[in-house]
PDB file of C-alpha atoms and ligand atoms in Angstrom:
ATOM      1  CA  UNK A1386       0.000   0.000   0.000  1.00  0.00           C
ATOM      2  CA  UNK A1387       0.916   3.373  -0.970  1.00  0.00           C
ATOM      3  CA  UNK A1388       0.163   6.620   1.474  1.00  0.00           C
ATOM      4  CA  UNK A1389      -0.154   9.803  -0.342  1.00  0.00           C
ATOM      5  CA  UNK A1390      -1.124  13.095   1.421  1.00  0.00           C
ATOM      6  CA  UNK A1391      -4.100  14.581  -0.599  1.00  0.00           C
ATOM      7  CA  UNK A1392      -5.919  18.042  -1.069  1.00  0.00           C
ATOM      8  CA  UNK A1393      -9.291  18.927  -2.229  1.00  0.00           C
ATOM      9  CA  UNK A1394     -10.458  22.020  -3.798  1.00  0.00           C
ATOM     10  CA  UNK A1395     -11.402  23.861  -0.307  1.00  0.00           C
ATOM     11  CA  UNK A1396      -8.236  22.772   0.966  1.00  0.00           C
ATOM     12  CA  UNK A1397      -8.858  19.960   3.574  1.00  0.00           C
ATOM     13  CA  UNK A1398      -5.783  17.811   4.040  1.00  0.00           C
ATOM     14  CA  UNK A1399      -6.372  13.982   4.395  1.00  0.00           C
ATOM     15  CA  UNK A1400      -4.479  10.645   3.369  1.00  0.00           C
ATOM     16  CA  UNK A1401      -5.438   8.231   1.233  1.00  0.00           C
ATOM     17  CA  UNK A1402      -4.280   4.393   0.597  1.00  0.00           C
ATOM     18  CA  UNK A1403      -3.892   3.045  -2.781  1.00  0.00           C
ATOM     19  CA  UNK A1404      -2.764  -0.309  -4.006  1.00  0.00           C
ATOM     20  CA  UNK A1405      -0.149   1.787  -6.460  1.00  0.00           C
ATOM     21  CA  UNK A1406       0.504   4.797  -8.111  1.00  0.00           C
ATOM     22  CA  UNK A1407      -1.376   3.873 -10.569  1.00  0.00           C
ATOM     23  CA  UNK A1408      -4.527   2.726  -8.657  1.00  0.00           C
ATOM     24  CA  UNK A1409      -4.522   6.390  -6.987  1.00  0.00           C
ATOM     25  CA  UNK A1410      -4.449   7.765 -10.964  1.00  0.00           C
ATOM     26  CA  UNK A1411      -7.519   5.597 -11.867  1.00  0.00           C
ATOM     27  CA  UNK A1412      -9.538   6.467  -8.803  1.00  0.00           C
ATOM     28  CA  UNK A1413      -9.012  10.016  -9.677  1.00  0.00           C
ATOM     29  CA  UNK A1414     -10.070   9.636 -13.230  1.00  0.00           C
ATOM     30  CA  UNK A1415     -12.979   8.297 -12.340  1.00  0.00           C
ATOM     31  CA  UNK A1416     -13.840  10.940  -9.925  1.00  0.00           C
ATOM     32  CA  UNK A1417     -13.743   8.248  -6.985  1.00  0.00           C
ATOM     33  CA  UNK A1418     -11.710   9.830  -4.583  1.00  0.00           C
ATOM     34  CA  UNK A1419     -13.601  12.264  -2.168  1.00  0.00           C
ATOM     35  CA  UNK A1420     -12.784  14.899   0.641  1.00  0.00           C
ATOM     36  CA  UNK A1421     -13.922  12.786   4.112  1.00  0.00           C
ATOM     37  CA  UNK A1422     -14.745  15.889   5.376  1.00  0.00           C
ATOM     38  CA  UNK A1423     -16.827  18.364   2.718  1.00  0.00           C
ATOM     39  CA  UNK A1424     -17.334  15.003   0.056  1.00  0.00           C
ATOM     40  CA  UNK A1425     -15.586  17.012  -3.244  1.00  0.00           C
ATOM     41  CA  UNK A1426     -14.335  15.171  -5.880  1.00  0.00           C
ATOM     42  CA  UNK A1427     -11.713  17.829  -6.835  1.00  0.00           C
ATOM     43  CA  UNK A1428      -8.978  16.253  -5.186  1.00  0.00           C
ATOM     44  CA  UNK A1429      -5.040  16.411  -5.767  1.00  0.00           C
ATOM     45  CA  UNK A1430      -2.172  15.158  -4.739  1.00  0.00           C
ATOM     46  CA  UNK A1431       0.458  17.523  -2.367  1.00  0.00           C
ATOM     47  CA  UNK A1432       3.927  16.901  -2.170  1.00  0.00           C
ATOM     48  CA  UNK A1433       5.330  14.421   0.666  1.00  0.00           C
ATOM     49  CA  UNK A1434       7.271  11.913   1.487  1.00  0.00           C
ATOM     50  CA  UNK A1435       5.494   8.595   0.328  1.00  0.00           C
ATOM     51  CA  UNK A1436       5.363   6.133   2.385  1.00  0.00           C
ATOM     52  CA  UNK A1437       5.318   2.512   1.245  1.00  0.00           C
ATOM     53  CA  UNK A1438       3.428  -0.140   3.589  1.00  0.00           C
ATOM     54  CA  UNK A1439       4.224  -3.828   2.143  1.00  0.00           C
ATOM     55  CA  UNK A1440       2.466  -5.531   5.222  1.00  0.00           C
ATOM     56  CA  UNK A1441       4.514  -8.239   6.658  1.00  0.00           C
ATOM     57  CA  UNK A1442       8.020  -5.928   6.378  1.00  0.00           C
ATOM     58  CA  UNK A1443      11.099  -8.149   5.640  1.00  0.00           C
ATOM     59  CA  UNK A1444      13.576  -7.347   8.112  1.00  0.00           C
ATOM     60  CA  UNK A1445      16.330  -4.895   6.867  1.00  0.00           C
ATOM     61  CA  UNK A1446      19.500  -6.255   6.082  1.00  0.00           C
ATOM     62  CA  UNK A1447      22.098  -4.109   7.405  1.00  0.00           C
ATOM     63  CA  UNK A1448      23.095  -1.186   4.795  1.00  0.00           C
ATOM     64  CA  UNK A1449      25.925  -2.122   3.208  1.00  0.00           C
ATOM     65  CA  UNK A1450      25.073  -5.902   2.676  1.00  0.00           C
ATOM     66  CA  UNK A1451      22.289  -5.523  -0.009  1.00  0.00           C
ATOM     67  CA  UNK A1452      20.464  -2.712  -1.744  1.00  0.00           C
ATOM     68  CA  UNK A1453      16.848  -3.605  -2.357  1.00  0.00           C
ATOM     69  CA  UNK A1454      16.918  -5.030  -5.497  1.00  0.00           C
ATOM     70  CA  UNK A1455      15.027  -3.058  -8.864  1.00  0.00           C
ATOM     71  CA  UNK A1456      11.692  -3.759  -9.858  1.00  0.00           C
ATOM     72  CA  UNK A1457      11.439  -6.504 -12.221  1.00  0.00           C
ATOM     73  CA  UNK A1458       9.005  -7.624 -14.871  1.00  0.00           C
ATOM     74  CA  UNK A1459       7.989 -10.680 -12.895  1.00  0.00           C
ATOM     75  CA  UNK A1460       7.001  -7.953 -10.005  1.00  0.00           C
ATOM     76  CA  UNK A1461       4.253  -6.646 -12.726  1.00  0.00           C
ATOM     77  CA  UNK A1462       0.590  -6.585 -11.367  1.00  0.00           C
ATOM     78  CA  UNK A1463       1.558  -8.272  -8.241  1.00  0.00           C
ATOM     79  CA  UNK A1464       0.159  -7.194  -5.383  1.00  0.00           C
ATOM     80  CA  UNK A1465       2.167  -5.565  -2.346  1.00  0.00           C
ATOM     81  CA  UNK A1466       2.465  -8.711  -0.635  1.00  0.00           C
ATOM     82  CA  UNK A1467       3.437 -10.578  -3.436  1.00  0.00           C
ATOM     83  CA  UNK A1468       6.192  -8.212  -4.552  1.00  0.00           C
ATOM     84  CA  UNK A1469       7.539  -7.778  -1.126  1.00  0.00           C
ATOM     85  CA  UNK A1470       7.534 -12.009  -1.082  1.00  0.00           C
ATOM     86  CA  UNK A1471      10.131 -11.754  -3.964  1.00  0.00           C
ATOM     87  CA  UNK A1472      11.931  -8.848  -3.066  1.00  0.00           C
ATOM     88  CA  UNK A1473      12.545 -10.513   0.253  1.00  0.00           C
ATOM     89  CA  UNK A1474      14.072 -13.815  -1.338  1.00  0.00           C
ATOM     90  CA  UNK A1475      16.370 -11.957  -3.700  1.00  0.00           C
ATOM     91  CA  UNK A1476      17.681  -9.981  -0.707  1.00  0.00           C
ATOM     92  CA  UNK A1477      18.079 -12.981   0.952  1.00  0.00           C
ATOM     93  CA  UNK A1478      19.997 -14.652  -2.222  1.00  0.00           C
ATOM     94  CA  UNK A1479      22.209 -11.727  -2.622  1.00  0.00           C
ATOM     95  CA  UNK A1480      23.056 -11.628   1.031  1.00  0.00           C
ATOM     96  CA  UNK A1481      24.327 -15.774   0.597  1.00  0.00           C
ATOM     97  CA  UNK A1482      26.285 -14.924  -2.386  1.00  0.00           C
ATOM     98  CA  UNK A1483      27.680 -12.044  -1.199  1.00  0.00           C
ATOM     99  CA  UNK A1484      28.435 -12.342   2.703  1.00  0.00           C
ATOM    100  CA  UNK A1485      30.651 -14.563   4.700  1.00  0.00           C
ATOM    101  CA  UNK A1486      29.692 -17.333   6.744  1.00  0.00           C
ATOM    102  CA  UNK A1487      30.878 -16.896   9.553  1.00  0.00           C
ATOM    103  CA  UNK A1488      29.024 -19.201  11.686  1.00  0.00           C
ATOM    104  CA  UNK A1489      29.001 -18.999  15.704  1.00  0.00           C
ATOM    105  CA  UNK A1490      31.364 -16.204  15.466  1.00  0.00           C
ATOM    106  CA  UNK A1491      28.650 -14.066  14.149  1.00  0.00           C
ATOM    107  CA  UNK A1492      27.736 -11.754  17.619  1.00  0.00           C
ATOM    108  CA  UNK A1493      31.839 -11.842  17.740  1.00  0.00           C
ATOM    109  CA  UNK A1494      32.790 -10.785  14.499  1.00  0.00           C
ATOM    110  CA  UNK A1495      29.728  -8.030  14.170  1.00  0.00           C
ATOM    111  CA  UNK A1496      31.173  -6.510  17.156  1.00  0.00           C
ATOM    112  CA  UNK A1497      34.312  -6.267  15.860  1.00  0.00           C
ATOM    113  CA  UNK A1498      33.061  -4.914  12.533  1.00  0.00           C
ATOM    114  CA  UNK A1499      31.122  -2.406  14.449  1.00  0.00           C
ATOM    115  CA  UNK A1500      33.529  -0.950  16.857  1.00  0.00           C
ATOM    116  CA  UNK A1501      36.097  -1.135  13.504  1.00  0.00           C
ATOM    117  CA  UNK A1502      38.305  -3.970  15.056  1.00  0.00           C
ATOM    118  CA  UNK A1503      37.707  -6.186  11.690  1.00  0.00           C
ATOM    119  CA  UNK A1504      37.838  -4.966   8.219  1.00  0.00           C
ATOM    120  CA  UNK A1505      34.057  -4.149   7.418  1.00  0.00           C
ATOM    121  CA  UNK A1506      32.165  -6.651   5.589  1.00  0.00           C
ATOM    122  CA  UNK A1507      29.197  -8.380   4.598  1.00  0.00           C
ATOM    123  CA  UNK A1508      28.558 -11.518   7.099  1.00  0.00           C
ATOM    124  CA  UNK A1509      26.096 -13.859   8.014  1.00  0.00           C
ATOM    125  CA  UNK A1510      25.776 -16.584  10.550  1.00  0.00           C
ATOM    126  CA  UNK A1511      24.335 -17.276  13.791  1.00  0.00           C
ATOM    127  CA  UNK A1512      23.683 -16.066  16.952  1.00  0.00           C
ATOM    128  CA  UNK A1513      21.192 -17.302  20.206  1.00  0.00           C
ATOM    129  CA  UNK A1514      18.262 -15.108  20.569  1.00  0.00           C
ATOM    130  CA  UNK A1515      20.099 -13.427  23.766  1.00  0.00           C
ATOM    131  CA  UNK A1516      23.166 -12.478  21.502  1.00  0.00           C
ATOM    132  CA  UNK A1517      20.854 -11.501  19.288  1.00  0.00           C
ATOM    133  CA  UNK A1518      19.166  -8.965  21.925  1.00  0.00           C
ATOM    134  CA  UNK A1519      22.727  -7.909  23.096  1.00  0.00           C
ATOM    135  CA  UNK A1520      23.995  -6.850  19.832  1.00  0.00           C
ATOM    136  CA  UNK A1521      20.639  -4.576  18.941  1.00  0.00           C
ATOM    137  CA  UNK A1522      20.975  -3.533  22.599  1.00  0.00           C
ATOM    138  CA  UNK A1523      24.684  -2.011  21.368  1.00  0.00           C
ATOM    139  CA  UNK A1524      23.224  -0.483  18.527  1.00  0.00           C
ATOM    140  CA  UNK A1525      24.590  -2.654  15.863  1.00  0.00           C
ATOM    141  CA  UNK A1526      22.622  -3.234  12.813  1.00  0.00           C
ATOM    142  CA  UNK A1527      22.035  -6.720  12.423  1.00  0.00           C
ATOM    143  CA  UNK A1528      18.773  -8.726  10.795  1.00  0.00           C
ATOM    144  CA  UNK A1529      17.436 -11.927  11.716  1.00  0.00           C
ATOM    145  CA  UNK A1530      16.168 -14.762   9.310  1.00  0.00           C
ATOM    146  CA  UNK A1531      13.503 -16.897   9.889  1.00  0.00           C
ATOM    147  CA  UNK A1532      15.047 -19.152   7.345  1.00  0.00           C
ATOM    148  CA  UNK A1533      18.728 -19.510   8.719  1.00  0.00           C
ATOM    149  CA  UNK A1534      20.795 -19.289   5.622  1.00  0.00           C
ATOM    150  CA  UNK A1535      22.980 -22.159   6.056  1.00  0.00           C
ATOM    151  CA  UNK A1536      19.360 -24.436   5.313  1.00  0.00           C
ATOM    152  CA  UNK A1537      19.466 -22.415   2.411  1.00  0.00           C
ATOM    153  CA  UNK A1538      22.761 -23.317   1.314  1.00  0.00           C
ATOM    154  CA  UNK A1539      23.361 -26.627   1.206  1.00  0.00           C
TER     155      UNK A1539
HETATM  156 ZN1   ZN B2730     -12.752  19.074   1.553  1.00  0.00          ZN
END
């Protein structure tokens, strides 16, 4: 789902949700959308910062594993949830290809990334759920799979 921040003609300010970009284009064409509060159709779009809403949010890899990857043909006329499904697996196959495993060192070597006592880099591996809590609890970025990737791997 897509937020935008929208004006009618006597200039009340509300938000609407649309499916796409698109969606909120055909709603306006056909004179769909309305002002909650006075009910005009003459309703536009201001400025802001859009905010997207794919439901179920993967978790964020940390920054400088994996940008999220470019809409693709296959992501045509899927819905939100769908998209974000395969957006979520190819940032989960680009962070195996591109990370190392480092294994039960993970909470270890993070920390060492982090306070710049390890050259920085990609990794992946695993950590208990209380390693887990300390490192957020430091501040440093990590992101937990449900799928641990070493399943995925072999
Ligand atoms: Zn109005």
């Amino acid at each position: 789902m897509i937020v935008f921040d929208l004006l009618c003609a006597t200039g009340h300010r509300f938000e609407g949700w649309f499916g796409s970009a698109d969606d909120f284009a055909s709603q306006k064409k056909r004179r769909l959308l309305e002002c909650p509060t006075c009910g005009s159709a003459e309703v536009k779009r201001v400025p802001s910062a859009v905010r997207a809403n794919l439901g179920a949010q993967p978790p964020q890899p940390p920054k400088q594993l994996a940008a999220a990857p470019a809409k693709t043909p296959e992501m045509e006329g899927k819905d939100p949830f769908a998209i974000a499904q395969i957006l979520y697996s190819k940032m989960l196959d680009e962070l195996l290809t591109k990370s190392e495993d480092v294994g039960k060192q993970f909470p270890a070597e993070a920390r060492k990334i982090f306070y710049e006592q390890a050259p920085a880099r990609p990794i992946r591996g695993q950590a208990t759920n209380e390693e887990h809590d300390e490192l957020v609890d430091e501040g440093i970025p990590v992101a937990r799979f449900p799928v641990p990737p070493s399943d995925k791997l072999n």
